[in-house]
Amino acid sequence: MLNLVLFGPPGAGKGTQAEYLIEAYSLLHLSTGDLLRSEIAAGAKLGLEAKKYMEKGELVPDEVVIGMIKGRLEANQDANGFIFDGFPRTVAQAEALDKLLNENETPISAMLSLEVEKQELINRLLKRGESSGRPDDQNQEVIENRINVYNEKTAPLVDYYASFNKHYGVDGMGSIEEIAGRLKQVVDTL
Ligand code: ADP
């Protein structure tokens, strides 16, 4: 079973590259951002609660996202493997994920960390905001806050996965195809 964490700051291209990896390795895509946005669209209670955090660029509480992931793992026990996109985002989430996966003896194979310069992230997010309809991509202050929250709470996960020899840094600058090629090179060595 191939279980990949696709990691990187907001705007690093996780969603775009996830599409490619799903196709190449027949994996199931679990994006907490997408799951939260569908809860909002459905007018669900969980969505209403999450929206307050998302529109400010803050993290949704750990127990909310961990609960969502737990449900998806249980509902898809026959999957070939998973690609986790936008999750985990805190050390507590990473520990909870390890615990859930260890129960099935299907640990994380690798964390693929897309590395992109800050100004490029801001440019990409503002550009995405022109067409995505995502309010959090249309406000420079919210974007900067998401990057700060990433640096403070999420970036430490690089050390977490490195301590298990599972961290792979991948250059996230360049064309979509170039970056996909770099990711494939890493995954094929696993
Ligand atoms: P991006 O990576 O571009 O910020 P996402 O779709 O991954 O976009 O996340 C959008 C927002 O959803 C985040 O700013 C945060 O508020 C919330 N969110 C998504 N995933 C998580 C998570 N694992 N933990 C806490 N909050 C999350």
mmCIF file of N, CA, C and O and ligand atoms in Angstrom, residues 8-11 14 31-34 36-37 50 53-55 57-62 65 85-90 93 125 128 134 136-137 146, ligand 1:
data_model
loop_
_atom_site.group_PDB
_atom_site.id
_atom_site.type_symbol
_atom_site.label_atom_id
_atom_site.label_comp_id
_atom_site.label_asym_id
_atom_site.label_seq_id
_atom_site.Cartn_x
_atom_site.Cartn_y
_atom_site.Cartn_z
ATOM 1 N N GLY A 8 3.375 21.024 1.695
ATOM 2 C CA GLY A 8 3.919 22.286 1.197
ATOM 3 C C GLY A 8 3.027 23.430 1.596
ATOM 4 O O GLY A 8 1.872 23.220 1.997
ATOM 5 N N PRO A 9 3.531 24.651 1.500
ATOM 6 C CA PRO A 9 2.743 25.822 1.885
ATOM 7 C C PRO A 9 1.543 26.029 0.957
ATOM 8 O O PRO A 9 1.482 25.434 -0.121
ATOM 9 N N PRO A 10 0.589 26.891 1.372
ATOM 10 C CA PRO A 10 -0.538 27.225 0.491
ATOM 11 C C PRO A 10 0.001 27.744 -0.836
ATOM 12 O O PRO A 10 0.921 28.570 -0.838
ATOM 13 N N GLY A 11 -0.536 27.254 -1.927
ATOM 14 C CA GLY A 11 -0.086 27.717 -3.242
ATOM 15 C C GLY A 11 1.093 26.942 -3.797
ATOM 16 O O GLY A 11 1.581 27.233 -4.890
ATOM 17 N N LYS A 14 -0.106 21.588 -4.374
ATOM 18 C CA LYS A 14 -0.460 20.250 -3.876
ATOM 19 C C LYS A 14 -1.653 19.669 -4.638
ATOM 20 O O LYS A 14 -1.618 18.518 -5.062
ATOM 21 N N SER A 31 -8.240 15.376 0.512
ATOM 22 C CA SER A 31 -7.859 16.769 0.733
ATOM 23 C C SER A 31 -8.772 17.349 1.803
ATOM 24 O O SER A 31 -9.988 17.448 1.594
ATOM 25 N N THR A 32 -8.196 17.711 2.948
ATOM 26 C CA THR A 32 -9.053 18.250 4.016
ATOM 27 C C THR A 32 -9.667 19.585 3.587
ATOM 28 O O THR A 32 -10.801 19.886 3.951
ATOM 29 N N GLY A 33 -8.940 20.380 2.794
ATOM 30 C CA GLY A 33 -9.500 21.649 2.312
ATOM 31 C C GLY A 33 -10.747 21.393 1.465
ATOM 32 O O GLY A 33 -11.790 22.019 1.665
ATOM 33 N N ASP A 34 -10.657 20.419 0.529
ATOM 34 C CA ASP A 34 -11.811 20.091 -0.320
ATOM 35 C C ASP A 34 -12.958 19.550 0.532
ATOM 36 O O ASP A 34 -14.123 19.890 0.312
ATOM 37 N N LEU A 36 -13.606 20.127 3.661
ATOM 38 C CA LEU A 36 -14.206 21.224 4.439
ATOM 39 C C LEU A 36 -15.075 22.103 3.548
ATOM 40 O O LEU A 36 -16.179 22.498 3.929
ATOM 41 N N ARG A 37 -14.575 22.398 2.320
ATOM 42 C CA ARG A 37 -15.376 23.235 1.411
ATOM 43 C C ARG A 37 -16.673 22.531 1.011
ATOM 44 O O ARG A 37 -17.703 23.178 0.844
ATOM 45 N N ALA A 50 -16.267 25.462 10.607
ATOM 46 C CA ALA A 50 -14.951 25.537 9.958
ATOM 47 C C ALA A 50 -14.761 26.858 9.210
ATOM 48 O O ALA A 50 -13.662 27.422 9.188
ATOM 49 N N TYR A 53 -12.886 29.823 10.727
ATOM 50 C CA TYR A 53 -11.427 29.751 10.743
ATOM 51 C C TYR A 53 -10.865 29.973 9.343
ATOM 52 O O TYR A 53 -9.888 30.686 9.147
ATOM 53 N N MET A 54 -11.487 29.328 8.359
ATOM 54 C CA MET A 54 -10.950 29.345 7.000
ATOM 55 C C MET A 54 -10.932 30.749 6.417
ATOM 56 O O MET A 54 -10.006 31.134 5.726
ATOM 57 N N GLU A 55 -11.968 31.539 6.708
ATOM 58 C CA GLU A 55 -11.987 32.874 6.083
ATOM 59 C C GLU A 55 -10.935 33.807 6.683
ATOM 60 O O GLU A 55 -10.586 34.802 6.077
ATOM 61 N N GLY A 57 -7.929 32.480 7.501
ATOM 62 C CA GLY A 57 -6.652 31.842 7.198
ATOM 63 C C GLY A 57 -6.066 31.132 8.404
ATOM 64 O O GLY A 57 -4.872 30.832 8.450
ATOM 65 N N GLU A 58 -6.925 30.848 9.402
ATOM 66 C CA GLU A 58 -6.477 30.093 10.594
ATOM 67 C C GLU A 58 -6.757 28.613 10.372
ATOM 68 O O GLU A 58 -7.564 28.241 9.523
ATOM 69 N N LEU A 59 -6.143 27.761 11.184
ATOM 70 C CA LEU A 59 -6.402 26.329 11.070
ATOM 71 C C LEU A 59 -7.708 25.965 11.768
ATOM 72 O O LEU A 59 -8.019 26.483 12.840
ATOM 73 N N VAL A 60 -8.432 25.058 11.162
ATOM 74 C CA VAL A 60 -9.628 24.478 11.768
ATOM 75 C C VAL A 60 -9.131 23.566 12.908
ATOM 76 O O VAL A 60 -8.064 22.962 12.786
ATOM 77 N N PRO A 61 -9.857 23.459 14.022
ATOM 78 C CA PRO A 61 -9.361 22.646 15.140
ATOM 79 C C PRO A 61 -9.015 21.203 14.741
ATOM 80 O O PRO A 61 -9.698 20.601 13.919
ATOM 81 N N ASP A 62 -7.948 20.699 15.358
ATOM 82 C CA ASP A 62 -7.446 19.357 15.036
ATOM 83 C C ASP A 62 -8.528 18.288 15.068
ATOM 84 O O ASP A 62 -8.610 17.451 14.175
ATOM 85 N N VAL A 65 -10.705 18.024 11.818
ATOM 86 C CA VAL A 65 -10.113 17.432 10.608
ATOM 87 C C VAL A 65 -9.709 15.976 10.843
ATOM 88 O O VAL A 65 -9.862 15.139 9.947
ATOM 89 N N ASP A 85 -3.578 15.390 1.225
ATOM 90 C CA ASP A 85 -3.271 16.715 0.654
ATOM 91 C C ASP A 85 -3.823 17.771 1.619
ATOM 92 O O ASP A 85 -5.028 17.829 1.863
ATOM 93 N N GLY A 86 -2.921 18.564 2.202
ATOM 94 C CA GLY A 86 -3.366 19.578 3.167
ATOM 95 C C GLY A 86 -3.593 18.988 4.550
ATOM 96 O O GLY A 86 -4.145 19.652 5.427
ATOM 97 N N PHE A 87 -3.184 17.771 4.734
ATOM 98 C CA PHE A 87 -3.295 17.059 6.009
ATOM 99 C C PHE A 87 -2.138 16.082 6.091
ATOM 100 O O PHE A 87 -1.879 15.409 5.093
ATOM 101 N N PRO A 88 -1.440 15.925 7.207
ATOM 102 C CA PRO A 88 -1.592 16.687 8.438
ATOM 103 C C PRO A 88 -0.985 18.090 8.334
ATOM 104 O O PRO A 88 -0.107 18.339 7.523
ATOM 105 N N ARG A 89 -1.454 18.980 9.187
ATOM 106 C CA ARG A 89 -0.974 20.359 9.216
ATOM 107 C C ARG A 89 -0.434 20.742 10.588
ATOM 108 O O ARG A 89 0.024 21.876 10.767
ATOM 109 N N THR A 90 -0.536 19.859 11.569
ATOM 110 C CA THR A 90 0.060 20.094 12.888
ATOM 111 C C THR A 90 0.671 18.772 13.346
ATOM 112 O O THR A 90 0.313 17.706 12.819
ATOM 113 N N GLN A 93 -1.956 16.373 14.443
ATOM 114 C CA GLN A 93 -2.623 15.684 13.325
ATOM 115 C C GLN A 93 -1.759 14.553 12.784
ATOM 116 O O GLN A 93 -2.257 13.473 12.448
ATOM 117 N N LEU A 125 -1.505 32.264 -5.589
ATOM 118 C CA LEU A 125 -2.784 32.269 -4.872
ATOM 119 C C LEU A 125 -3.691 33.392 -5.366
ATOM 120 O O LEU A 125 -4.888 33.192 -5.565
ATOM 121 N N ARG A 128 -5.061 32.314 -8.640
ATOM 122 C CA ARG A 128 -6.114 31.317 -8.439
ATOM 123 C C ARG A 128 -7.403 31.980 -7.956
ATOM 124 O O ARG A 128 -8.495 31.600 -8.359
ATOM 125 N N ARG A 134 -12.645 31.097 -4.384
ATOM 126 C CA ARG A 134 -12.305 30.909 -2.970
ATOM 127 C C ARG A 134 -12.009 32.248 -2.315
ATOM 128 O O ARG A 134 -11.042 32.919 -2.677
ATOM 129 N N ASP A 136 -10.661 32.938 0.455
ATOM 130 C CA ASP A 136 -9.349 33.018 1.118
ATOM 131 C C ASP A 136 -8.201 33.226 0.137
ATOM 132 O O ASP A 136 -7.069 33.446 0.539
ATOM 133 N N ASP A 137 -8.482 33.159 -1.176
ATOM 134 C CA ASP A 137 -7.448 33.430 -2.181
ATOM 135 C C ASP A 137 -7.555 34.849 -2.736
ATOM 136 O O ASP A 137 -6.837 35.211 -3.662
ATOM 137 N N ARG A 146 -2.120 32.824 6.113
ATOM 138 C CA ARG A 146 -2.014 31.375 5.867
ATOM 139 C C ARG A 146 -0.554 30.954 5.766
ATOM 140 O O ARG A 146 -0.174 29.895 6.268
HETATM 141 P P1 ADP B 1 -4.244 25.898 0.888
HETATM 142 O O1 ADP B 1 -3.248 24.784 1.054
HETATM 143 O O2 ADP B 1 -4.138 26.613 -0.413
HETATM 144 O O3 ADP B 1 -4.274 26.850 2.056
HETATM 145 P P2 ADP B 1 -6.486 24.127 1.573
HETATM 146 O O4 ADP B 1 -7.647 23.864 0.716
HETATM 147 O O5 ADP B 1 -5.573 22.985 1.886
HETATM 148 O O6 ADP B 1 -5.701 25.297 0.828
HETATM 149 O O7 ADP B 1 -6.958 24.744 2.972
HETATM 150 C C1 ADP B 1 -7.853 25.843 3.063
HETATM 151 C C2 ADP B 1 -8.166 26.142 4.517
HETATM 152 O O8 ADP B 1 -8.863 25.025 5.103
HETATM 153 C C3 ADP B 1 -6.965 26.359 5.438
HETATM 154 O O9 ADP B 1 -6.523 27.703 5.423
HETATM 155 C C4 ADP B 1 -7.553 25.961 6.814
HETATM 156 O O10 ADP B 1 -8.350 26.976 7.352
HETATM 157 C C5 ADP B 1 -8.475 24.797 6.456
HETATM 158 N N1 ADP B 1 -7.789 23.486 6.555
HETATM 159 C C6 ADP B 1 -7.544 22.627 5.529
HETATM 160 N N2 ADP B 1 -6.910 21.529 5.953
HETATM 161 C C7 ADP B 1 -6.731 21.682 7.292
HETATM 162 C C8 ADP B 1 -6.112 20.908 8.320
HETATM 163 N N3 ADP B 1 -5.528 19.728 8.038
HETATM 164 N N4 ADP B 1 -6.113 21.397 9.583
HETATM 165 C C9 ADP B 1 -6.696 22.561 9.886
HETATM 166 N N5 ADP B 1 -7.280 23.354 8.974
HETATM 167 C C10 ADP B 1 -7.305 22.930 7.685
#
